[in-house]
PDB file of C-alpha atoms in Angstrom:
ATOM      1  CA  PRO A   1     118.623 102.541 131.754  1.00  0.00           C
ATOM      2  CA  PHE A   2     120.511 101.222 128.743  1.00  0.00           C
ATOM      3  CA  TRP A   3     119.571  97.592 129.319  1.00  0.00           C
ATOM      4  CA  GLU A   4     115.903  98.446 128.857  1.00  0.00           C
ATOM      5  CA  SER A   5     116.404 100.559 125.751  1.00  0.00           C
ATOM      6  CA  ASN A   6     115.960  97.914 123.080  1.00  0.00           C
ATOM      7  CA  GLY A   7     114.667  94.801 124.764  1.00  0.00           C
ATOM      8  CA  LYS A   8     117.674  92.737 123.730  1.00  0.00           C
ATOM      9  CA  ALA A   9     119.357  92.385 127.111  1.00  0.00           C
ATOM     10  CA  GLU A  10     117.893  91.613 130.479  1.00  0.00           C
ATOM     11  CA  LYS A  11     118.876  93.383 133.628  1.00  0.00           C
ATOM     12  CA  PRO A  12     120.460  90.955 136.113  1.00  0.00           C
ATOM     13  CA  ALA A  13     118.615  90.473 139.397  1.00  0.00           C
ATOM     14  CA  VAL A  14     121.618  91.911 141.272  1.00  0.00           C
ATOM     15  CA  LEU A  15     124.370  93.969 139.693  1.00  0.00           C
ATOM     16  CA  THR A  16     127.908  93.656 140.955  1.00  0.00           C
ATOM     17  CA  PRO A  17     129.755  96.913 141.699  1.00  0.00           C
ATOM     18  CA  GLN A  18     131.675  96.510 138.419  1.00  0.00           C
ATOM     19  CA  GLN A  19     128.475  95.982 136.470  1.00  0.00           C
ATOM     20  CA  LYS A  20     126.897  99.048 138.076  1.00  0.00           C
ATOM     21  CA  GLN A  21     129.887 101.128 137.050  1.00  0.00           C
ATOM     22  CA  ALA A  22     129.733  99.698 133.543  1.00  0.00           C
ATOM     23  CA  ALA A  23     126.027 100.549 133.328  1.00  0.00           C
ATOM     24  CA  GLN A  24     126.718 104.134 134.389  1.00  0.00           C
ATOM     25  CA  LEU A  25     129.456 104.429 131.763  1.00  0.00           C
ATOM     26  CA  MET A  26     127.128 103.024 129.141  1.00  0.00           C
ATOM     27  CA  ASP A  27     124.531 105.648 129.934  1.00  0.00           C
ATOM     28  CA  GLN A  28     127.193 108.372 129.666  1.00  0.00           C
ATOM     29  CA  ALA A  29     128.294 106.988 126.311  1.00  0.00           C
ATOM     30  CA  ALA A  30     124.697 106.905 125.046  1.00  0.00           C
ATOM     31  CA  THR A  31     124.433 110.643 125.667  1.00  0.00           C
ATOM     32  CA  LEU A  32     127.737 111.273 123.879  1.00  0.00           C
ATOM     33  CA  VAL A  33     126.604 109.212 120.898  1.00  0.00           C
ATOM     34  CA  GLN A  34     123.405 111.280 120.650  1.00  0.00           C
ATOM     35  CA  PHE A  35     125.639 114.299 120.074  1.00  0.00           C
ATOM     36  CA  ARG A  36     127.865 112.281 117.696  1.00  0.00           C
ATOM     37  CA  ALA A  37     130.830 112.668 120.053  1.00  0.00           C
ATOM     38  CA  PHE A  38     132.096 109.256 118.980  1.00  0.00           C
ATOM     39  CA  HIS A  39     135.771 109.845 119.751  1.00  0.00           C
ATOM     40  CA  ILE A  40     134.863 110.694 123.346  1.00  0.00           C
ATOM     41  CA  ALA A  41     132.370 107.848 123.666  1.00  0.00           C
ATOM     42  CA  GLY A  42     134.915 105.274 122.491  1.00  0.00           C
ATOM     43  CA  PRO A  43     137.157 105.233 125.593  1.00  0.00           C
ATOM     44  CA  VAL A  44     134.085 105.327 127.848  1.00  0.00           C
ATOM     45  CA  LEU A  45     132.665 102.229 126.175  1.00  0.00           C
ATOM     46  CA  GLU A  46     136.038 100.531 126.163  1.00  0.00           C
ATOM     47  CA  ARG A  47     136.194 100.894 129.932  1.00  0.00           C
ATOM     48  CA  ALA A  48     132.590  99.673 130.267  1.00  0.00           C
ATOM     49  CA  SER A  49     133.426  96.598 128.186  1.00  0.00           C
ATOM     50  CA  GLN A  50     136.396  95.842 130.436  1.00  0.00           C
ATOM     51  CA  LEU A  51     134.194  96.045 133.500  1.00  0.00           C
ATOM     52  CA  TRP A  52     131.393  93.935 132.007  1.00  0.00           C
ATOM     53  CA  PRO A  53     132.918  91.903 129.128  1.00  0.00           C
ATOM     54  CA  THR A  54     129.940  89.554 128.732  1.00  0.00           C
ATOM     55  CA  ASN A  55     127.309  92.251 128.231  1.00  0.00           C
ATOM     56  CA  PRO A  56     126.334  92.150 124.541  1.00  0.00           C
ATOM     57  CA  ASP A  57     124.740  95.606 124.532  1.00  0.00           C
ATOM     58  CA  ILE A  58     127.939  97.254 125.734  1.00  0.00           C
ATOM     59  CA  LEU A  59     129.976  95.356 123.163  1.00  0.00           C
ATOM     60  CA  PHE A  60     127.443  96.244 120.460  1.00  0.00           C
ATOM     61  CA  HIS A  61     127.639  99.965 121.148  1.00  0.00           C
ATOM     62  CA  PHE A  62     131.420  99.853 121.495  1.00  0.00           C
ATOM     63  CA  GLY A  63     131.691  98.105 118.129  1.00  0.00           C
ATOM     64  CA  GLY A  64     129.357 100.654 116.552  1.00  0.00           C
ATOM     65  CA  VAL A  65     131.425 103.562 117.842  1.00  0.00           C
ATOM     66  CA  LEU A  66     134.656 101.962 116.636  1.00  0.00           C
ATOM     67  CA  LEU A  67     133.100 101.597 113.194  1.00  0.00           C
ATOM     68  CA  GLU A  68     132.018 105.248 113.228  1.00  0.00           C
ATOM     69  CA  ILE A  69     135.539 106.463 114.008  1.00  0.00           C
ATOM     70  CA  GLY A  70     137.144 104.380 111.272  1.00  0.00           C
ATOM     71  CA  ARG A  71     138.466 101.371 113.183  1.00  0.00           C
ATOM     72  CA  PRO A  72     136.581  98.505 111.482  1.00  0.00           C
ATOM     73  CA  ASP A  73     139.192  95.875 112.353  1.00  0.00           C
ATOM     74  CA  GLU A  74     138.729  96.540 116.079  1.00  0.00           C
ATOM     75  CA  ALA A  75     134.959  96.855 115.669  1.00  0.00           C
ATOM     76  CA  LEU A  76     134.888  93.431 114.007  1.00  0.00           C
ATOM     77  CA  LYS A  77     136.422  91.882 117.125  1.00  0.00           C
ATOM     78  CA  GLN A  78     133.588  93.283 119.237  1.00  0.00           C
ATOM     79  CA  PHE A  79     130.901  91.856 116.967  1.00  0.00           C
ATOM     80  CA  ASP A  80     132.676  88.504 116.929  1.00  0.00           C
ATOM     81  CA  LYS A  81     132.564  88.532 120.740  1.00  0.00           C
ATOM     82  CA  ILE A  82     128.866  89.411 120.715  1.00  0.00           C
ATOM     83  CA  LEU A  83     128.009  86.573 118.370  1.00  0.00           C
ATOM     84  CA  GLY A  84     129.854  84.191 120.636  1.00  0.00           C
ATOM     85  CA  ILE A  85     127.362  85.216 123.336  1.00  0.00           C
ATOM     86  CA  LYS A  86     124.242  85.784 121.198  1.00  0.00           C
ATOM     87  CA  PRO A  87     124.764  83.928 117.905  1.00  0.00           C
ATOM     88  CA  ASN A  88     121.374  84.863 116.443  1.00  0.00           C
ATOM     89  CA  TRP A  89     121.464  88.637 116.985  1.00  0.00           C
ATOM     90  CA  SER A  90     120.569  89.926 113.519  1.00  0.00           C
ATOM     91  CA  ASP A  91     121.843  93.489 114.051  1.00  0.00           C
ATOM     92  CA  ALA A  92     125.211  92.189 115.242  1.00  0.00           C
ATOM     93  CA  HIS A  93     125.550  90.081 112.090  1.00  0.00           C
ATOM     94  CA  ASN A  94     124.662  93.132 109.994  1.00  0.00           C
ATOM     95  CA  ASN A  95     127.206  95.374 111.731  1.00  0.00           C
ATOM     96  CA  ARG A  96     129.783  92.630 111.363  1.00  0.00           C
ATOM     97  CA  SER A  97     128.977  92.701 107.645  1.00  0.00           C
ATOM     98  CA  ALA A  98     129.611  96.463 107.600  1.00  0.00           C
ATOM     99  CA  CYS A  99     133.012  95.932 109.223  1.00  0.00           C
ATOM    100  CA  LEU A 100     133.981  93.274 106.695  1.00  0.00           C
ATOM    101  CA  SER A 101     132.848  95.498 103.846  1.00  0.00           C
ATOM    102  CA  ARG A 102     135.007  98.372 105.095  1.00  0.00           C
ATOM    103  CA  LEU A 103     137.942  95.951 105.261  1.00  0.00           C
ATOM    104  CA  GLY A 104     137.419  94.920 101.648  1.00  0.00           C
ATOM    105  CA  ARG A 105     136.349  91.379 102.566  1.00  0.00           C
ATOM    106  CA  THR A 106     133.332  91.476 100.255  1.00  0.00           C
ATOM    107  CA  GLU A 107     132.373  87.817 100.127  1.00  0.00           C
ATOM    108  CA  GLU A 108     132.514  87.509 103.910  1.00  0.00           C
ATOM    109  CA  ALA A 109     130.484  90.722 104.203  1.00  0.00           C
ATOM    110  CA  ILE A 110     127.775  89.258 101.987  1.00  0.00           C
ATOM    111  CA  GLU A 111     127.721  86.049 104.017  1.00  0.00           C
ATOM    112  CA  ALA A 112     127.361  88.046 107.244  1.00  0.00           C
ATOM    113  CA  ALA A 113     124.537  90.168 105.813  1.00  0.00           C
ATOM    114  CA  GLU A 114     122.750  87.037 104.616  1.00  0.00           C
ATOM    115  CA  ARG A 115     123.123  85.646 108.130  1.00  0.00           C
ATOM    116  CA  ALA A 116     121.552  88.853 109.459  1.00  0.00           C
ATOM    117  CA  VAL A 117     118.579  88.353 107.154  1.00  0.00           C
ATOM    118  CA  ALA A 118     118.280  84.696 108.155  1.00  0.00           C
ATOM    119  CA  THR A 119     118.148  85.554 111.862  1.00  0.00           C
ATOM    120  CA  GLY A 120     115.730  88.489 111.793  1.00  0.00           C
ATOM    121  CA  GLN A 121     113.567  90.917 109.846  1.00  0.00           C
ATOM    122  CA  ASN A 122     116.456  93.250 109.080  1.00  0.00           C
ATOM    123  CA  TYR A 123     115.890  95.874 106.390  1.00  0.00           C
ATOM    124  CA  ALA A 124     119.377  97.334 106.890  1.00  0.00           C
ATOM    125  CA  ALA A 125     120.927  93.976 106.006  1.00  0.00           C
ATOM    126  CA  LEU A 126     118.649  93.666 102.989  1.00  0.00           C
ATOM    127  CA  ALA A 127     119.697  97.153 101.851  1.00  0.00           C
ATOM    128  CA  ASN A 128     123.352  96.207 102.263  1.00  0.00           C
ATOM    129  CA  LEU A 129     122.838  93.060 100.207  1.00  0.00           C
ATOM    130  CA  CYS A 130     121.138  95.148  97.524  1.00  0.00           C
ATOM    131  CA  ALA A 131     124.222  97.388  97.331  1.00  0.00           C
ATOM    132  CA  ALA A 132     126.636  94.461  97.423  1.00  0.00           C
ATOM    133  CA  TYR A 133     124.984  92.626  94.554  1.00  0.00           C
ATOM    134  CA  SER A 134     124.624  95.871  92.573  1.00  0.00           C
ATOM    135  CA  SER A 135     128.368  96.371  92.826  1.00  0.00           C
ATOM    136  CA  ARG A 136     128.876  92.844  91.466  1.00  0.00           C
ATOM    137  CA  GLY A 137     126.499  93.430  88.559  1.00  0.00           C
ATOM    138  CA  ASP A 138     123.979  90.884  89.810  1.00  0.00           C
ATOM    139  CA  ASN A 139     121.049  93.180  89.120  1.00  0.00           C
ATOM    140  CA  GLU A 140     118.290  90.621  89.525  1.00  0.00           C
ATOM    141  CA  ARG A 141     119.366  89.698  93.037  1.00  0.00           C
ATOM    142  CA  ALA A 142     120.081  93.345  93.925  1.00  0.00           C
ATOM    143  CA  ILE A 143     116.563  94.371  92.926  1.00  0.00           C
ATOM    144  CA  ALA A 144     115.012  91.494  94.862  1.00  0.00           C
ATOM    145  CA  TYR A 145     116.857  92.455  98.048  1.00  0.00           C
ATOM    146  CA  GLY A 146     116.217  96.162  97.494  1.00  0.00           C
ATOM    147  CA  GLU A 147     112.500  95.615  97.056  1.00  0.00           C
ATOM    148  CA  GLN A 148     112.378  93.602 100.272  1.00  0.00           C
ATOM    149  CA  ALA A 149     114.337  96.298 102.138  1.00  0.00           C
ATOM    150  CA  VAL A 150     111.973  99.060 101.038  1.00  0.00           C
ATOM    151  CA  LYS A 151     108.905  96.993 101.843  1.00  0.00           C
ATOM    152  CA  LEU A 152     110.154  95.932 105.277  1.00  0.00           C
ATOM    153  CA  SER A 153     111.140  99.512 106.172  1.00  0.00           C
ATOM    154  CA  GLU A 154     107.750 100.758 104.904  1.00  0.00           C
ATOM    155  CA  ALA A 155     109.658 103.023 102.488  1.00  0.00           C
ATOM    156  CA  ASN A 156     110.895 105.104 105.416  1.00  0.00           C
ATOM    157  CA  ASN A 157     114.627 104.314 105.367  1.00  0.00           C
ATOM    158  CA  PRO A 158     116.749 106.532 103.079  1.00  0.00           C
ATOM    159  CA  MET A 159     119.527 103.979 102.560  1.00  0.00           C
ATOM    160  CA  ALA A 160     117.093 101.219 101.574  1.00  0.00           C
ATOM    161  CA  LEU A 161     115.452 103.579  99.087  1.00  0.00           C
ATOM    162  CA  ILE A 162     118.764 104.843  97.707  1.00  0.00           C
ATOM    163  CA  ASN A 163     120.240 101.379  97.202  1.00  0.00           C
ATOM    164  CA  TYR A 164     117.062 100.094  95.584  1.00  0.00           C
ATOM    165  CA  GLY A 165     117.035 103.070  93.252  1.00  0.00           C
ATOM    166  CA  VAL A 166     120.605 102.373  92.177  1.00  0.00           C
ATOM    167  CA  ALA A 167     119.655  98.786  91.374  1.00  0.00           C
ATOM    168  CA  LEU A 168     116.652  99.966  89.366  1.00  0.00           C
ATOM    169  CA  ARG A 169     118.811 102.439  87.453  1.00  0.00           C
ATOM    170  CA  ALA A 170     121.140  99.618  86.397  1.00  0.00           C
ATOM    171  CA  VAL A 171     118.284  97.931  84.500  1.00  0.00           C
ATOM    172  CA  TRP A 172     116.937 101.244  83.147  1.00  0.00           C
ATOM    173  CA  ARG A 173     113.780 101.313  85.247  1.00  0.00           C
ATOM    174  CA  LEU A 174     114.405 105.022  85.449  1.00  0.00           C
ATOM    175  CA  THR A 175     110.975 106.338  86.419  1.00  0.00           C
ATOM    176  CA  GLU A 176     110.875 103.999  89.426  1.00  0.00           C
ATOM    177  CA  ALA A 177     114.482 104.862  90.263  1.00  0.00           C
ATOM    178  CA  VAL A 178     113.651 108.579  90.335  1.00  0.00           C
ATOM    179  CA  GLY A 179     110.744 107.849  92.661  1.00  0.00           C
ATOM    180  CA  THR A 180     112.948 106.019  95.147  1.00  0.00           C
ATOM    181  CA  GLN A 181     115.470 108.860  95.299  1.00  0.00           C
ATOM    182  CA  GLN A 182     112.744 111.473  95.685  1.00  0.00           C
ATOM    183  CA  ARG A 183     111.223 109.427  98.492  1.00  0.00           C
ATOM    184  CA  ALA A 184     114.669 109.182 100.147  1.00  0.00           C
ATOM    185  CA  ILE A 185     114.978 112.964  99.948  1.00  0.00           C
ATOM    186  CA  ASP A 186     111.547 113.384 101.546  1.00  0.00           C
ATOM    187  CA  VAL A 187     112.282 110.879 104.323  1.00  0.00           C
ATOM    188  CA  SER A 188     115.645 112.485 105.118  1.00  0.00           C
ATOM    189  CA  LYS A 189     114.094 115.971 104.922  1.00  0.00           C
ATOM    190  CA  GLY A 190     116.525 116.837 102.165  1.00  0.00           C
ATOM    191  CA  GLN A 191     119.610 116.018 104.207  1.00  0.00           C
ATOM    192  CA  ASP A 192     120.877 112.921 102.352  1.00  0.00           C
ATOM    193  CA  TYR A 193     123.330 114.105  99.684  1.00  0.00           C
ATOM    194  CA  MET A 194     123.530 110.628  98.124  1.00  0.00           C
ATOM    195  CA  ALA A 195     119.851 110.769  97.218  1.00  0.00           C
ATOM    196  CA  TRP A 196     120.282 114.175  95.570  1.00  0.00           C
ATOM    197  CA  SER A 197     123.355 112.996  93.666  1.00  0.00           C
ATOM    198  CA  ASN A 198     121.637 109.822  92.467  1.00  0.00           C
ATOM    199  CA  LEU A 199     118.524 111.756  91.492  1.00  0.00           C
ATOM    200  CA  GLY A 200     120.625 114.044  89.299  1.00  0.00           C
ATOM    201  CA  ALA A 201     122.408 111.111  87.669  1.00  0.00           C
ATOM    202  CA  ILE A 202     119.129 109.358  86.858  1.00  0.00           C
ATOM    203  CA  MET A 203     117.561 112.531  85.462  1.00  0.00           C
ATOM    204  CA  ASN A 204     120.581 112.943  83.202  1.00  0.00           C
ATOM    205  CA  LEU A 205     119.916 109.475  81.818  1.00  0.00           C
ATOM    206  CA  GLN A 206     116.326 110.563  81.153  1.00  0.00           C
ATOM    207  CA  GLY A 207     117.560 113.630  79.264  1.00  0.00           C
ATOM    208  CA  ARG A 208     116.260 115.965  81.964  1.00  0.00           C
ATOM    209  CA  ASN A 209     119.548 117.836  82.156  1.00  0.00           C
ATOM    210  CA  HIS A 210     118.291 121.129  83.576  1.00  0.00           C
ATOM    211  CA  GLU A 211     116.396 119.376  86.358  1.00  0.00           C
ATOM    212  CA  ALA A 212     119.428 117.191  87.010  1.00  0.00           C
ATOM    213  CA  LEU A 213     121.629 120.248  87.390  1.00  0.00           C
ATOM    214  CA  ALA A 214     119.173 121.821  89.820  1.00  0.00           C
ATOM    215  CA  SER A 215     119.100 118.683  91.946  1.00  0.00           C
ATOM    216  CA  THR A 216     122.878 118.721  92.444  1.00  0.00           C
ATOM    217  CA  GLN A 217     123.200 122.391  93.410  1.00  0.00           C
TER     218      GLN A 217
END
């Protein structure tokens, strides 16, 4: 059952009929999400959230689906609701940060990601902060967050590796930057195009033009 999937929500002793229906809908939506059928999962989760509006897991998944289908303003409302119920849920703060970033509210996005880091060991939030500070040209802080993200994820998260590599490239630590992108390619089994693109760009800076060309084909 969905409420046992991540240990964040406890199953009530007795479910009301509405809560039972919401739980069934949540399980249906989980299957749809596995197949990336986000547009179908969205209405299912919306109905589940209407039936059980105080369940943070339902709201969390509904917000995530809304973000996936390009509705960050509506997703933000879901994460705001969640944090009214569970104010220290690190992943909710991080997803709220993603919504704010998509909406162009950069400073608020950084604040939300920092809140995610403050409330839990969250490598995704650290990776987001690495990218945010890179985009602002604050390379020292970007590298610090990127290094933490890679360490916390045990160098097994492509986005943490990619963002850290971009920060390293900005200060011309090119050999290390290449290593992070190659590791991201290995971890993603070659499926992350951003890692390939960044690897080519860094190799170009090293004068390895033929290898760079091969990496982007």
